[in-house]
Amino acid sequence: MAEPRIVAPGGTIGILGGGQLGRMTAQAAARLGYRVHVYHDEPDAPCCQVTPLQTIAAWDDLEALARFARAVDVVTLEWENIPVRTLAFLQQFVPVHPGPGVLAITQDRLLEKDFVNRQGVPTAPWRHARTEAEAVAAFAELGGPAILKTARLGYDGKGQVRLDPGADAAAAWRGLGGVPAILEGFVAFTCEASVIVARGQDGTVRCYPPVENRHESGILAETIAPAALPGRVRADAEGIARHLAEALQLVGVLAVEMFVTREGAVLVNELAPRPHNSGHWTIDACVTSQFEQLVRAVCGLPLGDTAAICDAVMRNLIGDEVETWREALASDGLRLHLYGKAEARPGRKMGHVTRLIPSSRPGG
Ligand code: AMP
């Protein structure tokens, strides 16, 4: 194993991507005495508002990337669709965590599902649907209901369509833009859960407690921490997250989204090698937040305590819901986080509120 390369407080962390995840990472980094330099392809993004050090340039601008790499001590990212070539280029100058190998897998649902299954971890049944003919054959094999998803660049339920029995798979595939896709059997889950796991440069792994996620219109609406799941299911979920972080040789933070079935089986839906919306509750309710944990992991510091101080319910403020900020501020037990986005477009994550709840667990 490579010797940990420690970036001590006072150093500069480069963050690729300028969204709210970068903003909250920058805030956690600042608390530990780091500077943050953000690289983004648009000005005035949420992360750009919280640090004066920024490079606004395209993801393939090699001169700008080289200048950025020389100005920072380590690079991490807050968006998993940063081009793999960008990461490989930066790596010539500076350590990049997570590295291009992790991103190559998690940017593509087909490679990701294949990787997860090869680790002996179950998912929904799935088939390649890279072409129209493959999509038709896959639907004939799996039957409906099923979900057709673009292999790349889908998020918040975008780039996917449900196929009920008798659906026209060829038309559905063309409707998604005629791009490589995956067909997944529909899982009749009782709960959607996620686990956030961190792995340090020295291979240490620490897991946050599994949480339950409720979606509205394909977007995460609410996270309930901890998930009300039987002990065995919680242990399975944590074991899977640890195993995948190790198998990826990840340095950083990984979110593992899962379905829990009525029988208590845990199936992996998706991986995100970065802080995740379902981990925002950790800022206010855990000893170490997921954002601080990312900073610790990529800087080669000891990973922090992932224990929850109390239970919590995190609710996203999506679109116009951001107008409720006054009520949130006036309510006891609520912590408000706003991301500095000027325009409240429908479906846009504008902020979140976390309700802190005294722990119901014995001794908690
Ligand atoms: P994804 O973009 O893969 O996270 O999917 C968005 C949401 O669609 C998930 O959070 C689930 O609510 C639902 N979903 C995705 N895949 C499946 C599946 N195979 N079976 C049932 N529901 C699914």
GROMACS .gro file of C-alpha atoms and ligand atoms in nm:
model
  387
    1MET     CA    1   0.000   0.000   0.000
    2ALA     CA    2   0.124   0.352  -0.086
    3GLU     CA    3   0.241   0.560   0.211
    4PRO     CA    4  -0.027   0.808   0.315
    5ARG     CA    5   0.052   1.150   0.173
    6ILE     CA    6  -0.054   1.386   0.444
    7VAL     CA    7  -0.180   1.733   0.367
    8ALA     CA    8  -0.180   1.913   0.700
    9PRO     CA    9  -0.418   2.195   0.794
   10GLY     CA   10  -0.300   2.510   0.617
   11GLY     CA   11  -0.272   2.320   0.288
   12THR     CA   12  -0.495   2.374  -0.014
   13ILE     CA   13  -0.758   2.124  -0.126
   14GLY     CA   14  -0.870   2.141  -0.488
   15ILE     CA   15  -1.236   2.056  -0.547
   16LEU     CA   16  -1.363   1.966  -0.893
   17GLY     CA   17  -1.722   2.085  -0.929
   18GLY     CA   18  -1.890   2.391  -0.784
   19GLY     CA   19  -2.224   2.268  -0.648
   20GLN     CA   20  -2.363   2.248  -0.296
   21LEU     CA   21  -2.163   1.934  -0.217
   22GLY     CA   22  -1.844   2.125  -0.290
   23ARG     CA   23  -1.972   2.419  -0.088
   24MET     CA   24  -2.034   2.204   0.220
   25THR     CA   25  -1.698   2.028   0.172
   26ALA     CA   26  -1.529   2.369   0.155
   27GLN     CA   27  -1.705   2.479   0.475
   28ALA     CA   28  -1.585   2.165   0.656
   29ALA     CA   29  -1.233   2.213   0.517
   30ALA     CA   30  -1.224   2.574   0.635
   31ARG     CA   31  -1.319   2.462   0.987
   32LEU     CA   32  -1.009   2.243   0.992
   33GLY     CA   33  -0.790   2.529   0.871
   34TYR     CA   34  -0.757   2.437   0.502
   35ARG     CA   35  -0.787   2.659   0.198
   36VAL     CA   36  -1.007   2.541  -0.087
   37HIS     CA   37  -0.956   2.607  -0.458
   38VAL     CA   38  -1.261   2.519  -0.669
   39TYR     CA   39  -1.244   2.427  -1.037
   40HIS     CA   40  -1.575   2.463  -1.215
   41ASP     CA   41  -1.702   2.532  -1.563
   42GLU     CA   42  -1.945   2.811  -1.460
   43PRO     CA   43  -1.898   3.120  -1.240
   44ASP     CA   44  -2.094   3.200  -0.921
   45ALA     CA   45  -2.177   2.837  -0.844
   46PRO     CA   46  -2.258   2.755  -0.477
   47CYS     CA   47  -1.899   2.649  -0.398
   48CYS     CA   48  -1.746   2.949  -0.576
   49GLN     CA   49  -1.929   3.177  -0.330
   50VAL     CA   50  -1.742   3.044  -0.028
   51THR     CA   51  -1.379   3.061  -0.142
   52PRO     CA   52  -1.179   3.329  -0.323
   53LEU     CA   53  -0.957   3.064  -0.489
   54GLN     CA   54  -1.123   2.949  -0.807
   55THR     CA   55  -1.055   2.849  -1.165
   56ILE     CA   56  -1.348   2.883  -1.402
   57ALA     CA   57  -1.262   2.688  -1.715
   58ALA     CA   58  -1.372   2.391  -1.925
   59TRP     CA   59  -1.305   2.034  -1.809
   60ASP     CA   60  -1.072   1.984  -2.105
   61ASP     CA   61  -0.872   2.307  -2.072
   62LEU     CA   62  -0.532   2.149  -2.010
   63GLU     CA   63  -0.354   2.477  -1.937
   64ALA     CA   64  -0.609   2.577  -1.674
   65LEU     CA   65  -0.604   2.225  -1.527
   66ALA     CA   66  -0.223   2.226  -1.500
   67ARG     CA   67  -0.226   2.568  -1.330
   68PHE     CA   68  -0.495   2.447  -1.088
   69ALA     CA   69  -0.302   2.127  -1.013
   70ARG     CA   70   0.013   2.326  -0.929
   71ALA     CA   71  -0.185   2.552  -0.695
   72VAL     CA   72  -0.327   2.273  -0.475
   73ASP     CA   73  -0.191   1.993  -0.255
   74VAL     CA   74  -0.459   1.733  -0.325
   75VAL     CA   75  -0.765   1.712  -0.552
   76THR     CA   76  -1.108   1.571  -0.475
   77LEU     CA   77  -1.444   1.606  -0.646
   78GLU     CA   78  -1.807   1.671  -0.571
   79TRP     CA   79  -1.954   1.555  -0.905
   80GLU     CA   80  -1.903   1.201  -1.032
   81ASN     CA   81  -1.929   1.293  -1.399
   82ILE     CA   82  -1.602   1.484  -1.418
   83PRO     CA   83  -1.439   1.340  -1.733
   84VAL     CA   84  -1.205   1.053  -1.644
   85ARG     CA   85  -0.945   1.207  -1.877
   86THR     CA   86  -0.948   1.525  -1.667
   87LEU     CA   87  -0.868   1.323  -1.354
   88ALA     CA   88  -0.597   1.123  -1.529
   89PHE     CA   89  -0.435   1.446  -1.650
   90LEU     CA   90  -0.444   1.606  -1.303
   91GLN     CA   91  -0.296   1.293  -1.148
   92GLN     CA   92   0.032   1.361  -1.328
   93PHE     CA   93   0.077   1.665  -1.103
   94VAL     CA   94  -0.106   1.599  -0.777
   95PRO     CA   95  -0.284   1.316  -0.588
   96VAL     CA   96  -0.648   1.284  -0.697
   97HIS     CA   97  -0.898   1.111  -0.464
   98PRO     CA   98  -1.111   0.932  -0.569
   99GLY     CA   99  -0.905   0.845  -0.875
  100PRO     CA  100  -0.999   0.793  -1.241
  101GLY     CA  101  -1.040   0.415  -1.198
  102VAL     CA  102  -1.324   0.461  -0.947
  103LEU     CA  103  -1.496   0.721  -1.163
  104ALA     CA  104  -1.470   0.507  -1.477
  105ILE     CA  105  -1.683   0.243  -1.302
  106THR     CA  106  -1.934   0.466  -1.126
  107GLN     CA  107  -2.003   0.689  -1.429
  108ASP     CA  108  -2.152   0.398  -1.619
  109ARG     CA  109  -2.446   0.202  -1.478
  110LEU     CA  110  -2.354  -0.108  -1.684
  111LEU     CA  111  -1.995  -0.118  -1.557
  112GLU     CA  112  -2.113  -0.035  -1.205
  113LYS     CA  113  -2.376  -0.313  -1.186
  114ASP     CA  114  -2.127  -0.560  -1.331
  115PHE     CA  115  -1.863  -0.453  -1.076
  116VAL     CA  116  -2.107  -0.483  -0.784
  117ASN     CA  117  -2.223  -0.830  -0.891
  118ARG     CA  118  -1.862  -0.945  -0.940
  119GLN     CA  119  -1.806  -0.858  -0.574
  120GLY     CA  120  -2.082  -1.106  -0.487
  121VAL     CA  121  -2.322  -0.824  -0.400
  122PRO     CA  122  -2.678  -0.856  -0.534
  123THR     CA  123  -2.862  -0.594  -0.743
  124ALA     CA  124  -3.190  -0.594  -0.933
  125PRO     CA  125  -3.171  -0.835  -1.229
  126TRP     CA  126  -3.035  -0.637  -1.525
  127ARG     CA  127  -2.942  -0.666  -1.891
  128HIS     CA  128  -2.741  -0.461  -2.139
  129ALA     CA  129  -2.955  -0.232  -2.355
  130ARG     CA  130  -2.677  -0.063  -2.549
  131THR     CA  131  -2.867  -0.084  -2.877
  132GLU     CA  132  -3.235  -0.093  -2.972
  133ALA     CA  133  -3.205  -0.466  -3.049
  134GLU     CA  134  -3.046  -0.533  -2.708
  135ALA     CA  135  -3.323  -0.333  -2.538
  136VAL     CA  136  -3.592  -0.538  -2.709
  137ALA     CA  137  -3.418  -0.869  -2.627
  138ALA     CA  138  -3.361  -0.759  -2.266
  139PHE     CA  139  -3.728  -0.674  -2.218
  140ALA     CA  140  -3.834  -1.004  -2.374
  141GLU     CA  141  -3.611  -1.181  -2.119
  142LEU     CA  142  -3.679  -0.979  -1.802
  143GLY     CA  143  -4.043  -0.890  -1.873
  144GLY     CA  144  -4.227  -0.602  -1.709
  145PRO     CA  145  -4.240  -0.409  -1.494
  146ALA     CA  146  -3.884  -0.298  -1.560
  147ILE     CA  147  -3.691   0.027  -1.572
  148LEU     CA  148  -3.486   0.140  -1.869
  149LYS     CA  149  -3.208   0.383  -1.767
  150THR     CA  150  -2.943   0.558  -1.971
  151ALA     CA  151  -2.605   0.409  -1.882
  152ARG     CA  152  -2.449   0.750  -1.826
  153LEU     CA  153  -2.543   1.092  -1.687
  154GLY     CA  154  -2.880   1.012  -1.528
  155TYR     CA  155  -2.970   1.172  -1.195
  156ASP     CA  156  -3.278   1.253  -0.986
  157GLY     CA  157  -3.489   1.010  -1.193
  158LYS     CA  158  -3.387   1.177  -1.522
  159GLY     CA  159  -3.293   0.952  -1.816
  160GLN     CA  160  -3.515   0.664  -1.710
  161VAL     CA  161  -3.853   0.521  -1.801
  162ARG     CA  162  -4.068   0.244  -1.656
  163LEU     CA  163  -4.173  -0.037  -1.889
  164ASP     CA  164  -4.493  -0.219  -1.789
  165PRO     CA  165  -4.583  -0.557  -1.943
  166GLY     CA  166  -4.659  -0.510  -2.313
  167ALA     CA  167  -4.462  -0.183  -2.339
  168ASP     CA  168  -4.278  -0.095  -2.659
  169ALA     CA  169  -3.914  -0.133  -2.551
  170ALA     CA  170  -3.778  -0.015  -2.888
  171ALA     CA  171  -3.976   0.312  -2.868
  172ALA     CA  172  -3.873   0.359  -2.504
  173TRP     CA  173  -3.506   0.311  -2.592
  174ARG     CA  174  -3.534   0.565  -2.876
  175GLY     CA  175  -3.725   0.799  -2.641
  176LEU     CA  176  -3.424   0.808  -2.408
  177GLY     CA  177  -3.218   0.946  -2.697
  178GLY     CA  178  -3.096   0.624  -2.857
  179VAL     CA  179  -2.796   0.603  -2.622
  180PRO     CA  180  -2.650   0.298  -2.440
  181ALA     CA  181  -2.882   0.197  -2.158
  182ILE     CA  182  -2.945  -0.068  -1.894
  183LEU     CA  183  -3.271  -0.254  -1.837
  184GLU     CA  184  -3.340  -0.339  -1.472
  185GLY     CA  185  -3.613  -0.559  -1.332
  186PHE     CA  186  -3.845  -0.359  -1.107
  187VAL     CA  187  -3.773  -0.424  -0.738
  188ALA     CA  188  -4.080  -0.426  -0.511
  189PHE     CA  189  -3.884  -0.276  -0.222
  190THR     CA  190  -4.026  -0.188   0.118
  191CYS     CA  191  -3.758   0.070   0.190
  192GLU     CA  192  -3.488   0.263   0.008
  193ALA     CA  193  -3.180   0.297   0.221
  194SER     CA  194  -2.827   0.425   0.185
  195VAL     CA  195  -2.499   0.389   0.364
  196ILE     CA  196  -2.216   0.638   0.348
  197VAL     CA  197  -1.876   0.486   0.397
  198ALA     CA  198  -1.535   0.649   0.406
  199ARG     CA  199  -1.198   0.490   0.335
  200GLY     CA  200  -0.873   0.659   0.429
  201GLN     CA  201  -0.536   0.654   0.254
  202ASP     CA  202  -0.418   0.388   0.502
  203GLY     CA  203  -0.715   0.162   0.420
  204THR     CA  204  -0.914   0.238   0.735
  205VAL     CA  205  -1.289   0.217   0.671
  206ARG     CA  206  -1.566   0.387   0.872
  207CYS     CA  207  -1.938   0.367   0.805
  208TYR     CA  208  -2.230   0.594   0.895
  209PRO     CA  209  -2.549   0.425   1.017
  210PRO     CA  210  -2.787   0.322   0.736
  211VAL     CA  211  -3.061   0.577   0.667
  212GLU     CA  212  -3.399   0.556   0.495
  213ASN     CA  213  -3.462   0.773   0.189
  214ARG     CA  214  -3.803   0.885   0.063
  215HIS     CA  215  -3.830   1.020  -0.290
  216GLU     CA  216  -4.093   1.245  -0.449
  217SER     CA  217  -4.105   1.273  -0.830
  218GLY     CA  218  -3.774   1.086  -0.854
  219ILE     CA  219  -3.590   1.335  -0.627
  220LEU     CA  220  -3.478   1.267  -0.272
  221ALA     CA  221  -3.729   1.443  -0.048
  222GLU     CA  222  -3.647   1.315   0.299
  223THR     CA  223  -3.379   1.113   0.480
  224ILE     CA  224  -3.464   0.947   0.811
  225ALA     CA  225  -3.166   0.870   1.030
  226PRO     CA  226  -3.123   0.603   1.141
  227ALA     CA  227  -3.333   0.374   0.917
  228ALA     CA  228  -3.584   0.167   1.115
  229LEU     CA  229  -3.446  -0.165   0.990
  230PRO     CA  230  -3.383  -0.492   1.175
  231GLY     CA  231  -3.030  -0.529   1.310
  232ARG     CA  232  -2.936  -0.799   1.059
  233VAL     CA  233  -3.043  -0.584   0.763
  234ARG     CA  234  -2.848  -0.286   0.901
  235ALA     CA  235  -2.541  -0.506   0.942
  236ASP     CA  236  -2.579  -0.641   0.585
  237ALA     CA  237  -2.612  -0.289   0.446
  238GLU     CA  238  -2.299  -0.171   0.630
  239GLY     CA  239  -2.106  -0.483   0.532
  240ILE     CA  240  -2.188  -0.428   0.164
  241ALA     CA  241  -2.080  -0.063   0.178
  242ARG     CA  242  -1.748  -0.151   0.345
  243HIS     CA  243  -1.683  -0.432   0.100
  244LEU     CA  244  -1.747  -0.210  -0.204
  245ALA     CA  245  -1.528   0.074  -0.072
  246GLU     CA  246  -1.245  -0.176  -0.022
  247ALA     CA  247  -1.298  -0.344  -0.359
  248LEU     CA  248  -1.284  -0.003  -0.531
  249GLN     CA  249  -0.967   0.083  -0.331
  250LEU     CA  250  -1.147   0.409  -0.273
  251VAL     CA  251  -0.988   0.701  -0.093
  252GLY     CA  252  -1.270   0.936  -0.001
  253VAL     CA  253  -1.640   0.893   0.063
  254LEU     CA  254  -1.879   0.654  -0.111
  255ALA     CA  255  -2.260   0.657  -0.095
  256VAL     CA  256  -2.424   0.321  -0.158
  257GLU     CA  257  -2.795   0.341  -0.244
  258MET     CA  258  -2.988   0.024  -0.173
  259PHE     CA  259  -3.331  -0.136  -0.191
  260VAL     CA  260  -3.453  -0.346   0.103
  261THR     CA  261  -3.712  -0.608   0.012
  262ARG     CA  262  -3.992  -0.747   0.229
  263GLU     CA  263  -3.779  -1.056   0.294
  264GLY     CA  264  -3.499  -0.833   0.425
  265ALA     CA  265  -3.269  -0.875   0.123
  266VAL     CA  266  -3.041  -0.580   0.050
  267LEU     CA  267  -2.987  -0.500  -0.321
  268VAL     CA  268  -2.751  -0.228  -0.439
  269ASN     CA  269  -2.907   0.030  -0.670
  270GLU     CA  270  -2.636   0.287  -0.725
  271LEU     CA  271  -2.294   0.410  -0.610
  272ALA     CA  272  -2.177   0.771  -0.578
  273PRO     CA  273  -1.806   0.820  -0.493
  274ARG     CA  274  -1.859   1.154  -0.319
  275PRO     CA  275  -2.063   1.309  -0.038
  276HIS     CA  276  -2.434   1.242  -0.093
  277ASN     CA  277  -2.762   1.417  -0.030
  278SER     CA  278  -2.865   1.135   0.206
  279GLY     CA  279  -2.564   1.222   0.423
  280HIS     CA  280  -2.647   1.587   0.485
  281TRP     CA  281  -2.795   1.500   0.824
  282THR     CA  282  -2.444   1.409   0.941
  283ILE     CA  283  -2.347   1.780   0.949
  284ASP     CA  284  -2.576   1.847   1.243
  285ALA     CA  285  -2.631   1.505   1.399
  286CYS     CA  286  -2.298   1.317   1.385
  287VAL     CA  287  -1.965   1.367   1.557
  288THR     CA  288  -1.798   1.400   1.214
  289SER     CA  289  -1.991   1.510   0.906
  290GLN     CA  290  -1.957   1.330   0.571
  291PHE     CA  291  -1.789   1.644   0.437
  292GLU     CA  292  -1.527   1.659   0.711
  293GLN     CA  293  -1.476   1.285   0.660
  294LEU     CA  294  -1.397   1.345   0.294
  295VAL     CA  295  -1.143   1.612   0.389
  296ARG     CA  296  -0.984   1.376   0.643
  297ALA     CA  297  -0.970   1.087   0.394
  298VAL     CA  298  -0.815   1.277   0.105
  299CYS     CA  299  -0.567   1.462   0.331
  300GLY     CA  300  -0.446   1.141   0.495
  301LEU     CA  301  -0.576   1.234   0.841
  302PRO     CA  302  -0.736   0.986   1.082
  303LEU     CA  303  -1.099   0.926   0.988
  304GLY     CA  304  -1.348   1.076   1.232
  305ASP     CA  305  -1.610   0.924   1.460
  306THR     CA  306  -1.922   0.844   1.256
  307ALA     CA  307  -2.149   0.802   1.559
  308ALA     CA  308  -2.481   0.986   1.563
  309ILE     CA  309  -2.528   1.232   1.849
  310CYS     CA  310  -2.905   1.220   1.799
  311ASP     CA  311  -3.163   1.098   1.547
  312ALA     CA  312  -3.249   1.328   1.258
  313VAL     CA  313  -3.482   1.387   0.965
  314MET     CA  314  -3.336   1.581   0.674
  315ARG     CA  315  -3.579   1.741   0.430
  316ASN     CA  316  -3.466   1.892   0.100
  317LEU     CA  317  -3.592   2.237   0.003
  318ILE     CA  318  -3.669   2.190  -0.364
  319GLY     CA  319  -3.769   2.477  -0.595
  320ASP     CA  320  -4.018   2.713  -0.424
  321GLU     CA  321  -3.992   2.522  -0.095
  322VAL     CA  322  -3.693   2.743  -0.025
  323GLU     CA  323  -3.946   3.017   0.057
  324THR     CA  324  -4.010   2.837   0.388
  325TRP     CA  325  -3.670   2.951   0.521
  326ARG     CA  326  -3.832   3.197   0.767
  327GLU     CA  327  -4.046   2.923   0.926
  328ALA     CA  328  -3.741   2.697   0.948
  329LEU     CA  329  -3.542   2.967   1.125
  330ALA     CA  330  -3.830   3.027   1.367
  331SER     CA  331  -3.865   2.656   1.460
  332ASP     CA  332  -3.685   2.497   1.751
  333GLY     CA  333  -3.484   2.185   1.677
  334LEU     CA  334  -3.433   2.270   1.308
  335ARG     CA  335  -3.106   2.350   1.132
  336LEU     CA  336  -3.134   2.540   0.803
  337HIS     CA  337  -2.882   2.515   0.518
  338LEU     CA  338  -2.918   2.726   0.202
  339TYR     CA  339  -2.695   2.682  -0.101
  340GLY     CA  340  -2.688   3.038  -0.236
  341LYS     CA  341  -2.865   2.957  -0.564
  342ALA     CA  342  -3.033   3.265  -0.710
  343GLU     CA  343  -3.312   3.103  -0.907
  344ALA     CA  344  -3.559   2.855  -0.752
  345ARG     CA  345  -3.634   2.643  -1.059
  346PRO     CA  346  -3.869   2.341  -1.019
  347GLY     CA  347  -3.676   2.031  -0.912
  348ARG     CA  348  -3.368   2.236  -0.812
  349LYS     CA  349  -3.215   2.159  -0.474
  350MET     CA  350  -3.200   2.500  -0.303
  351GLY     CA  351  -3.119   2.394   0.053
  352HIS     CA  352  -3.221   2.153   0.326
  353VAL     CA  353  -3.343   2.149   0.684
  354THR     CA  354  -3.243   1.895   0.944
  355ARG     CA  355  -3.473   1.825   1.238
  356LEU     CA  356  -3.277   1.703   1.540
  357ILE     CA  357  -3.458   1.441   1.746
  358PRO     CA  358  -3.340   1.309   2.084
  359SER     CA  359  -3.221   0.954   2.024
  360SER     CA  360  -3.469   0.673   2.092
  361ARG     CA  361  -3.194   0.411   2.122
  362PRO     CA  362  -3.108   0.271   2.461
  363GLY     CA  363  -2.818   0.466   2.602
  364GLY     CA  364  -2.850   0.720   2.316
  365AMP     P1  365  -3.171   0.587  -0.971
  365AMP     O1  366  -3.148   0.705  -1.060
  365AMP     O2  367  -3.119   0.460  -1.027
  365AMP     O3  368  -3.127   0.611  -0.829
  365AMP     O4  369  -3.332   0.572  -0.962
  365AMP     C1  370  -3.413   0.673  -0.908
  365AMP     C2  371  -3.527   0.611  -0.829
  365AMP     O5  372  -3.607   0.526  -0.914
  365AMP     C3  373  -3.480   0.518  -0.717
  365AMP     O6  374  -3.448   0.592  -0.601
  365AMP     C4  375  -3.602   0.428  -0.699
  365AMP     O7  376  -3.703   0.496  -0.625
  365AMP     C5  377  -3.652   0.409  -0.841
  365AMP     N1  378  -3.589   0.291  -0.901
  365AMP     C6  379  -3.472   0.288  -0.970
  365AMP     N2  380  -3.441   0.163  -1.011
  365AMP     C7  381  -3.539   0.083  -0.967
  365AMP     C8  382  -3.566  -0.059  -0.976
  365AMP     N3  383  -3.483  -0.142  -1.042
  365AMP     N4  384  -3.678  -0.106  -0.917
  365AMP     C9  385  -3.764  -0.023  -0.851
  365AMP     N5  386  -3.746   0.111  -0.840
  365AMP    C10  387  -3.635   0.164  -0.896
   0.00000   0.00000   0.00000
